[in-house]
Amino acid sequence: MTEHYVSDAPYDPEADRQVLDRADLDAATWVLVWRRFRRHKLGFACGIFLALVYLALPFVGFLAPYGPNEIHEDSINAPPQGVFFTHAGSWVGPSTYAVEMVPDRDTFTMREVVDDTKPMPLRFLAACGKPHEFLGLFETRARLICPAEGGTFHLLGTDRLGRDIFSRILWGAQLSMTVGLIGVTVSFVIGLVLGGMAGYFGGWIDATVQRAIEVFRSLPELPIWMALSAAIPVNWGPISVFIMISVILGLLDWPGLARAVRSKFLALREEDYVKAAELMGAKPSRIIRAHMMPNFMSHLIASATLAIPAMILGETALSFLGLGLRPPAVSWGMMLNDALNLTAVEIYPWILTPMVPVILVVLAFSFLGDALRDALDPYS
Amino acid sequence: MIRYLLRRTGTMLVTFMVISFLVFLIINLPPGNILTNQIAEMRASGEEASIAKAEQLIETYSLDEPVVVQYLIWVGAWPGSHGFSGLLQGDFGWSFELNRPVIDVVGEYAALTAIVNLAALIFVYLVALPLGTIAAVKANTWIDYLAGLIGYIGLATPNFLLALILLTYGARYFDLPIGGLMAREFEDQPMSWAKFQSILVHLIAPTIVIGTSGAAVIMRRLRANLMDELYKPYVETARAKGVPPVKRIIRYPLRMALNPFVADIGNLAPQLVSGSVMVSVVMSLPTLGPILLQALKAQDIFMSAFILLFVAALTLIGMLISDLLLALLDPRIRLGGRRKAA
Amino acid sequence: ETPGLAGAVAKGELPPVAERIPEEPYVTVMRPGREPGVHGGTLRMFVSRSKDVRYMAAWGYARLVGYDRNYDLAPDILRDVEVEEGRKFTLHLRRGHRWSDGHPFTTEDIRYWWEDICLNEELTPGGVPGELLVDGERPKVTFVDDVTVTFEWSAPNPEFLPALARARPVYIYAPAHYLRQFHAGYTDWHKLEVMAEAAGARSWAQFHNRLDNLYNFDNPELPVLQPWVNTSPKNGRRYVLERNPYFHRIDVNGRQLPYIDTVELEIAAAGLISAKATMGEATLQARSLTFADAPVLKRSEATGGYRTLLWRSGAANQIALYPNLTHVDPAWRELFRDRRFRRALSLGISRKAINKALYFGFAEERNLAALEESPFFDAANATAWARYDPDAANALLDEIGLVERNAAGIRLMPDGRPLEIIVETAGERTVEEDALQLIALTWHELGIRLIVKTLDRDNMRNRAYAGRAQMVVWFGWNNGIPTAESSPHELVPIDQANFSWPRWGQYYQTKGSAGEPPDLPSALRLMQLFADWSHATTRKAQRAAWREILAIHAEEVFVIGTVARAPMPVVADARLANVPDEALYAWDPGAQLGVHRMDEFFFRPETRADASPAGPAE
Amino acid sequence: MTADAPLLSVEDMSICFGRPGISTNVVDGVSFTVSPGEVVAVVGESGSGKTLTGKALMGLLPRGAGVSGGRAMFRSGKGGHCDLFRCTRRELRALRGTSISMIFQEPMSALSPLHTVGDQVEEMLRVHESISGSACKGRVLDMFGEVGFPDPERAWRAYPFELSGGLRQRAVIAMAMIANPRLVIADEPTTALDVTTQAQVLDLITRLQRDHRMAVIMITHDLGVVANMADRVVVMRRGRIMEAGPVREVLHQPGHAYTRALIEAAPHVPDTMPTRTPMPDDAIVTVRNLNKTYPGRSRSFGPPDPPVQALADFSLAVGRGETVAVVGESGSGKSTVAKLMLRAECPDPGGVMTFRGRDGVVLDIPSLKGGELDAFRRKAQMVFQDPYAALSPRMSVMDILTEPLLIHGICSRKERKDRAANLMRRVGLAPSHLGRFPHAFSGGQRQRIAIARALALQPELLVCDEPTSALDVSVQAEVLDLLEELKEEMGLSYLFISHDLAVVARLADRVAVMRRGHVVEEGPAETVFGDPRHPYTKALMAASPDPDCNQKLDLKLVAAGAGKPESWPEPFAYSGTAPPLVEVTPGHRVRRQAA
Ligand SMILES: Nc1ncnc2c1ncn2[C@@H]1O[C@H](COP(=O)(O)OP(=O)(O)OP(=O)(O)O)[C@@H](O)[C@H]1O
Ligand SMILES: Nc1ncnc2c1ncn2[C@@H]1O[C@H](COP(=O)(O)OP(=O)(O)OP(=O)(O)O)[C@@H](O)[C@H]1O
Ligand SMILES: [Mg+2]
Ligand SMILES: [Mg+2]
């Protein structure tokens, strides 16, 4: 091939200069992130799921058929109650049968006695049960689903005191789903401040923070948990205790984050664009705010979503050790703790159902976190 | 090298001192101590006679002094009622709860703790390394998703619950033993093949339970690390050489991706004790975790303080080891004095 | 001769059985329904803590005098005991009785305890146990001969014998021949210090005390008089207790008790014990099983090869609320001292709901009172103020003047504070917390808010003793089956351990240096009755005192009971005989299994292949 | 050209990134052939698909990329042909290394940091041939000798990070050559190296190629390299071939406008430099006897490194409206000069560094504080080397351009926006791009934005630290043009830092040549280029390849100047303390022993 080949394609340097290199990237960062995030089908779905759950939290009173601590003497350890639509061959709409639990002296259990002669249609958007506070504004008895008058509706069964598990799961979500948020906030505030100071100022501050992290990490979590839990004044109300528990979880979580923040700050400080801002005369506060933070936020958001599941599990662990929340507060951890015995596993397996939301939420957060991490990665 | 070790040991000792004080402080935070508690219990059960004995013990062990003084006495830097007798003098304290020297208890349980956690560790790596590697290599395929799902579910299930479920159904369907670390007839026997087998069988459930969440974490981290490394040019170089895939991945990126895990060795010790506490409690494993929990709950201060200190010491040593290992694994990190040899 | 020991006897390591038992052994007369058994077998039980080996000291229940199956006091280790005017006690030992190591058990062992331990300030800084003091006076102890000793006071001491019979008794004897080597009075002081040092003890006294603990049962070298002897060094994961070859009881056929050769105690997490029981790993298990476990236990009976029995709790009440009449806050104290208030609280509890929810209706709904097994059982006492009657309760509360209510419908105290009662619980039993939740619901109807506060058991006690706890939830009196001889100290304001009046109790216990004197007429009356009981020289007088005490309690509702005779599951191997199907499980009196005489349990010899308990561990 | 059939013939190859739906070919219909023993250069601007072409032949396309058409017939050893795109993985693996091998661009990252160089090179043999360890090692050592390792044994034991860039590249070359492949694909083997090292490596490749009669595909964007190495050239742009043919024809009679533009853009040191105006008396920056020592990096292990003398006895004056260039190899302290001059760092005590603005106020740069520092920051700005790193990815161009004004509180919002639009126009970009984010721009465009940002405050002094070395030649030429234009227009003074004499030759009024923290030669551009005195300066000039087949590299000169100072010819050689700068002609000073 000795011939001299010349293509006939035209060439214009000026037009060339104006042409965008990656036209597909021509958008604000958040738009790009959103686009990449949407490509993550699973993560996206999880995000939507979580958003819906969080949106629903304030309306739990309306969504749950019963209150969290409503005790039904006659439905102790009742198994999940079937919902059916036809009775004796004819359409009756979603209904239940009347169920009574009677003690069985031979097996030492409660036996289910179902009266399947009379269907009891569920009522929707009706008023029933004890009043609940709607958004903390006013009391109402309006509920999405109500059992028939005189009937019961225990979708997931009841526990040893005859409390409706489905309703408790919904109520428990209020605490369990927020424990992570608060914990993460605490952990982030501490981690950001300490790690940020260590990374930005260096020197003795850095050394001190590093030592503190080292000390913190060489202690097992257990005594710290116990000491901190012991520090909660015993006469606090459930909400304050709840907040303290979240704070404790946050307090235990910060060292890892502080380390990440520190190294990230160290790295970001060396970026050319940060140096450029310095050379333009920008003050440290502006550099941190306008240049470092935005580039760090993505990392933070991703690690936050990954830290939340750990907190949710941490709450269950605390409950297990008896250091967590106390009745009448309801959380998934406490419900699981109730399930922690052979009888629950063997005879009343429905008591274990709070595992499902825990796993779902933890999974959702993890996938969301993964998706966010990928979406926020500018190189993907 | 020697100088390096000396310097590191020096700073380690200072850190250790700080930790020992913090530990002592933390466990003294809750009001009361085991003896005052015992006294309350004796009062309740009307054993006035024993109260004086317990009060005498309080004095003997200087539990009525301020915390700082108690600390100094415990360390052995201050004379207690029996002169200098503390950690420095080799007196590791007395467990009021178990009524025996702390060191005996720790000695007895440390080995079993090590066995359980070693098994879990091996399990974790046996599961996590291959799965994490495959997930990274096959990133964003169904294999990856499946591995991720399994891992996350392992992560999301509270350990103690898994323990209970496994215990129940394991015993029912697989004839797995319930709790403990060996069949009862081997308890006091010397090691034998049968005893070893019994221990192995007993280890299955705890290993799986403790291991799953650990494996999930490591798997995800390994996947992330490995994916960072997998497309580095040096891996491409290996491809260009025509090195077969498995060998290529093991030899280059995997080894690189393992560095962070080596760096983590220091954290193993606290995890060993804290991480498996709940599982150990549920499964009735004779490990340090439950002992610590019990000691903390009973405010058996010498017991808990010593275990915590022991863990802290292991952690610090672990950190040192991990630094040394890292230097061994990664030639870019050099210890002082070894430069010339290279 | 016991087959298990025949070999040792043949080799000459042990004397034959005739020489091992006392000359006048205790011949067990079995209660109806029991049968004489055969030797052999291993009893497996689980405990949750390593120090729980001491329960064997209770369950073995060999006492100088002990309660028999009717909860009457009877000599056991002692051949006989003579009481004169309730103040002079002559104890007769059994001639030829031996410690578990074969050394003779004589009055020397009692002397050693009295003179060398009890009166030694270093060993016993607290001095003579309170039960041996009458108005502060020590007994005059006379050692008549090898087998006879007298304890004598100038006034009656009704607490002496019950103290010897308790689950955790006052040991007035100690194996002198063994302990002397650790006693500074008998052994070279320097040598002792060295030994103590080596064992990590701070003084010889501490060392001696550690070794001399008949109750802790954790020193395998310490000779004992119990049916089984601990052979395992302390704090193992498992204790093996072998039969005591010198045990003093025999059955009607002349067989030396216990029937069962070995007792194995294994340590397992409390939560696991029921699981292990379902697998048939326990041949007898009562501890750490709760009613919540009953369904599973019942379900796995066939596969596990055991029976599930439902015994009943011997506490006077399973869950009881103690309003603190000596609370530091005057307003609260005022309220709690008003018996109308206490009655209202009691009427505001739906005991039926509690029984149904927690015990599926298997327990009895009642207020605090003696149980049926007690001679003082009175159905009226048990049901006094125990019905659920919110209207009556509300009326009572209105009558007191608690009429104002706040927006949430909670009544206001006279000083304007809402009527919020904080109930403190040790949080060790789920039933307690569940019951409180149920009570909170019904009290809410009365306009009373119940707040549960969970504390560590010791913290809770200390707060209560200091008068800072408003109300405490605990078991009702430990002793649900009082007899005339039982001390009523739980029921009268002399003991701070009663959460209803800790500060009155302190006042009595500290002789006025702490706490405050009781001033409520009913309380003063109780004090008087206690004095009557203490100084009574006849059973009849004691009984009268008891009756009145119980009546006052029923009327005043010092403690608010909920349910009694709560069922509790006991697992026994299918072949284990002489285990009662129904029984009371109580700590004192009763020593839990003790009063049911574990030494009489035996394995039926029918050796069907499939009957052997097959745990997977084998 | 031999008559025998080509070793490799690529026909109509297309590569696409296959996202379903939006897959466009990034390489489109490329055909060329390579005969045994021939060097074919593939040139073209950055992103034109050169690397992908090379990787496609090795079967090493990145994830997501795939060959979407064409074939690549490779003549295997026994005379049979196989299509590289349709081989099984196993066949391809067998070909890799032994028949086709590749030299990668980045020698540091192409080598595993955890294995010794010897181990990694040897692996190539172990994978393909079953030979004993010692035989292996022998061959590797031979190869190391051949590629010019001074001490093959040491190199065998060394880890990559213990070797200099040039040596590392040699190791990579050794790895590619060891199994005697018949085709070597060299992907920009020298872009990461400084010019003197580049010259040596290019020479090495030529030598080896001749000795082993290999065919080489040389991927580069540097026409100078092409002129020195290639037999034939393929010019690529946007994934298509623009022009292909024998090297002489293409370089000297380019047929395509793009090729012409490329050739024009290629910098070279002209034979004669126009005489520039002498340095004005009005110096904007004056530096005298400045030193800068960095403390040795303290390591987590072992003793800290010894301190680094990054700058020693440095003196320089930048006249108002003048361009002063600092050249020198990597690590010679050029950036340090820039940092000190902009007060990004403080020099060691002693020495003088003053700034005199248009307003006549003299500022002592190292001691600036508060308001004075702010004022200084407005007058002196910097353009960074890497246009990708210098712009915050989270700020729109508008934000980037208005930020300096915002920081100094100049103008209203509206005015700021107008100014930003003006700046865009000024640097040749459409103001309509203001709302966009940096990642949408190409490297050249980004560098323009960076320059615009530096201009926003209307500075008097602009420090450019290698502003073009990350750009390819055509873009580089544009940026240089822009800088020149701006200087005329705004009366800027430049401190221009580069390692490339050819680039400097276009702009500089005066030049300072640096080597290891010292200025070795300094003077007006025409004198330094026209009459270089110092061996190092000469080496630098000799090492920059010209896109002219008639002027090949003069390696002797390169070797003489680029070595250690001790090896320089008298009177320039020194060891220990450096000799002083001696003025040889007015304004032209050379570091040498006084005569
Ligand atoms: N992994 C990838 N993902 C997406 N696009 C890619 C990838 N690698 C290369 N490209 C695109 O393919 C085109 C050709 O890239 P290639 O690396 O072959 O260019 P090049 O000519 O080697 O450039 P350079 O001179 O910068 O090395 C470019 O437009 C680039 O953006
Ligand atoms: N912050 C620092 N700490 C320690 N040493 C440094 C630092 N910055 C630069 N050095 C060292 O100072 C010397 C000069 O560095 P400088 O960055 O000025 O070189 P350069 O000529 O700009 O090189 P390049 O062409 O690679 O950019 C080098 O040896 C470098 O390793
Ligand atoms: Mg390329
Ligand atoms: Mg530089």
Short mmCIF file of N, CA and C in Angstrom, two decimals, chain A residues 7-69:
data_model
loop_
_atom_site.label_atom_id
_atom_site.label_comp_id
_atom_site.label_asym_id
_atom_site.label_seq_id
_atom_site.Cartn_x
_atom_site.Cartn_y
_atom_site.Cartn_z
N SER A 7 -8.40 11.69 2.30
CA SER A 7 -9.85 11.64 2.47
C SER A 7 -10.46 12.93 1.95
N ASP A 8 -11.71 12.86 1.59
CA ASP A 8 -12.35 14.08 1.10
C ASP A 8 -13.18 14.77 2.17
N ALA A 9 -13.02 14.31 3.41
CA ALA A 9 -13.77 14.96 4.48
C ALA A 9 -13.26 16.38 4.68
N PRO A 10 -14.19 17.33 4.91
CA PRO A 10 -13.75 18.72 5.08
C PRO A 10 -13.16 18.96 6.46
N TYR A 11 -12.47 20.06 6.62
CA TYR A 11 -11.89 20.38 7.92
C TYR A 11 -11.95 21.87 8.15
N ASP A 12 -12.53 22.30 9.23
CA ASP A 12 -12.62 23.74 9.54
C ASP A 12 -12.26 23.95 10.99
N PRO A 13 -11.09 24.52 11.23
CA PRO A 13 -10.62 24.63 12.62
C PRO A 13 -11.54 25.48 13.49
N GLU A 14 -12.14 26.53 12.93
CA GLU A 14 -12.95 27.41 13.77
C GLU A 14 -14.19 26.67 14.29
N ALA A 15 -14.87 25.99 13.35
CA ALA A 15 -16.06 25.23 13.75
C ALA A 15 -15.66 24.19 14.78
N ASP A 16 -14.52 23.62 14.59
CA ASP A 16 -14.01 22.59 15.49
C ASP A 16 -13.90 23.08 16.92
N ARG A 17 -13.44 24.33 17.01
CA ARG A 17 -13.18 24.85 18.34
C ARG A 17 -14.47 25.01 19.14
N GLN A 18 -15.54 25.37 18.45
CA GLN A 18 -16.77 25.64 19.16
C GLN A 18 -17.56 24.36 19.50
N VAL A 19 -17.21 23.28 18.80
CA VAL A 19 -18.02 22.08 18.99
C VAL A 19 -17.80 21.48 20.38
N LEU A 20 -18.83 21.07 20.98
CA LEU A 20 -18.69 20.53 22.33
C LEU A 20 -18.08 19.13 22.30
N ASP A 21 -17.28 18.88 23.27
CA ASP A 21 -16.57 17.60 23.29
C ASP A 21 -17.55 16.47 23.60
N ARG A 22 -18.28 16.64 24.66
CA ARG A 22 -19.24 15.59 25.05
C ARG A 22 -20.60 16.25 25.14
N ALA A 23 -21.23 16.36 24.03
CA ALA A 23 -22.52 17.06 24.05
C ALA A 23 -23.49 16.39 25.01
N ASP A 24 -23.31 15.08 25.18
CA ASP A 24 -24.23 14.39 26.07
C ASP A 24 -24.05 14.80 27.52
N LEU A 25 -22.94 15.44 27.82
CA LEU A 25 -22.70 15.85 29.20
C LEU A 25 -23.06 17.31 29.41
N ASP A 26 -23.73 17.88 28.42
CA ASP A 26 -23.99 19.30 28.51
C ASP A 26 -25.21 19.56 29.38
N ALA A 27 -25.01 19.58 30.65
CA ALA A 27 -26.11 19.88 31.56
C ALA A 27 -25.53 20.12 32.93
N ALA A 28 -26.36 20.67 33.79
CA ALA A 28 -25.90 20.91 35.15
C ALA A 28 -25.58 19.58 35.82
N THR A 29 -24.71 19.65 36.80
CA THR A 29 -24.28 18.42 37.44
C THR A 29 -25.45 17.59 37.95
N TRP A 30 -26.38 18.29 38.59
CA TRP A 30 -27.46 17.51 39.20
C TRP A 30 -28.32 16.84 38.14
N VAL A 31 -28.41 17.49 36.97
CA VAL A 31 -29.17 16.85 35.89
C VAL A 31 -28.46 15.58 35.45
N LEU A 32 -27.14 15.69 35.33
CA LEU A 32 -26.37 14.51 34.93
C LEU A 32 -26.51 13.41 35.97
N VAL A 33 -26.41 13.83 37.23
CA VAL A 33 -26.54 12.85 38.31
C VAL A 33 -27.90 12.18 38.23
N TRP A 34 -28.90 13.00 38.05
CA TRP A 34 -30.26 12.47 38.00
C TRP A 34 -30.38 11.49 36.84
N ARG A 35 -29.82 11.86 35.71
CA ARG A 35 -29.89 10.96 34.55
C ARG A 35 -29.22 9.63 34.85
N ARG A 36 -28.01 9.72 35.41
CA ARG A 36 -27.28 8.47 35.70
C ARG A 36 -28.01 7.66 36.75
N PHE A 37 -28.60 8.40 37.71
CA PHE A 37 -29.29 7.72 38.79
C PHE A 37 -30.50 6.97 38.23
N ARG A 38 -31.18 7.63 37.29
CA ARG A 38 -32.38 6.99 36.76
C ARG A 38 -32.05 5.73 35.99
N ARG A 39 -30.83 5.68 35.47
CA ARG A 39 -30.43 4.48 34.74
C ARG A 39 -30.34 3.28 35.67
N HIS A 40 -30.06 3.54 36.94
CA HIS A 40 -29.98 2.47 37.93
C HIS A 40 -31.39 2.06 38.31
N LYS A 41 -31.95 1.14 37.59
CA LYS A 41 -33.36 0.83 37.80
C LYS A 41 -33.65 0.47 39.26
N LEU A 42 -32.82 -0.44 39.78
CA LEU A 42 -33.07 -0.94 41.12
C LEU A 42 -32.93 0.17 42.15
N GLY A 43 -31.82 0.89 42.05
CA GLY A 43 -31.59 1.98 42.99
C GLY A 43 -32.70 3.01 42.91
N PHE A 44 -33.12 3.27 41.72
CA PHE A 44 -34.17 4.25 41.50
C PHE A 44 -35.47 3.79 42.17
N ALA A 45 -35.77 2.53 41.93
CA ALA A 45 -36.98 1.98 42.54
C ALA A 45 -36.88 2.06 44.06
N CYS A 46 -35.72 1.72 44.57
CA CYS A 46 -35.54 1.78 46.02
C CYS A 46 -35.72 3.21 46.52
N GLY A 47 -35.20 4.15 45.77
CA GLY A 47 -35.34 5.55 46.15
C GLY A 47 -36.81 5.92 46.24
N ILE A 48 -37.55 5.51 45.25
CA ILE A 48 -38.97 5.84 45.24
C ILE A 48 -39.68 5.18 46.42
N PHE A 49 -39.32 3.91 46.62
CA PHE A 49 -39.91 3.18 47.74
C PHE A 49 -39.67 3.93 49.06
N LEU A 50 -38.41 4.31 49.27
CA LEU A 50 -38.09 4.98 50.53
C LEU A 50 -38.80 6.32 50.62
N ALA A 51 -38.83 7.01 49.51
CA ALA A 51 -39.50 8.31 49.53
C ALA A 51 -40.96 8.13 49.93
N LEU A 52 -41.59 7.13 49.35
CA LEU A 52 -42.99 6.88 49.68
C LEU A 52 -43.13 6.55 51.16
N VAL A 53 -42.23 5.69 51.63
CA VAL A 53 -42.32 5.31 53.05
C VAL A 53 -42.18 6.53 53.94
N TYR A 54 -41.20 7.35 53.63
CA TYR A 54 -41.00 8.53 54.49
C TYR A 54 -42.19 9.47 54.40
N LEU A 55 -42.73 9.60 53.19
CA LEU A 55 -43.90 10.47 53.05
C LEU A 55 -45.07 9.94 53.86
N ALA A 56 -45.14 8.61 53.95
CA ALA A 56 -46.28 8.01 54.64
C ALA A 56 -46.15 8.10 56.15
N LEU A 57 -44.93 8.27 56.65
CA LEU A 57 -44.72 8.22 58.10
C LEU A 57 -45.68 9.12 58.89
N PRO A 58 -45.86 10.37 58.48
CA PRO A 58 -46.75 11.21 59.30
C PRO A 58 -48.19 10.71 59.31
N PHE A 59 -48.55 9.91 58.34
CA PHE A 59 -49.95 9.51 58.23
C PHE A 59 -50.21 8.11 58.76
N VAL A 60 -49.26 7.60 59.53
CA VAL A 60 -49.38 6.23 60.00
C VAL A 60 -50.69 6.02 60.74
N GLY A 61 -51.06 7.01 61.54
CA GLY A 61 -52.29 6.88 62.31
C GLY A 61 -53.49 6.61 61.42
N PHE A 62 -53.44 7.18 60.24
CA PHE A 62 -54.54 7.02 59.31
C PHE A 62 -54.45 5.68 58.57
N LEU A 63 -53.22 5.28 58.31
CA LEU A 63 -53.03 4.07 57.52
C LEU A 63 -53.21 2.79 58.33
N ALA A 64 -52.83 2.87 59.59
CA ALA A 64 -52.86 1.64 60.40
C ALA A 64 -54.27 1.41 60.92
N PRO A 65 -54.74 0.19 60.84
CA PRO A 65 -56.10 -0.08 61.33
C PRO A 65 -56.22 0.09 62.84
N TYR A 66 -55.12 -0.09 63.57
CA TYR A 66 -55.18 -0.01 65.03
C TYR A 66 -54.08 0.88 65.55
N GLY A 67 -54.19 1.22 66.82
CA GLY A 67 -53.13 1.97 67.47
C GLY A 67 -51.98 1.04 67.81
N PRO A 68 -50.82 1.61 68.13
CA PRO A 68 -49.64 0.77 68.35
C PRO A 68 -49.76 -0.07 69.61
N ASN A 69 -50.44 0.42 70.60
CA ASN A 69 -50.49 -0.30 71.87
C ASN A 69 -51.89 -0.74 72.22
#
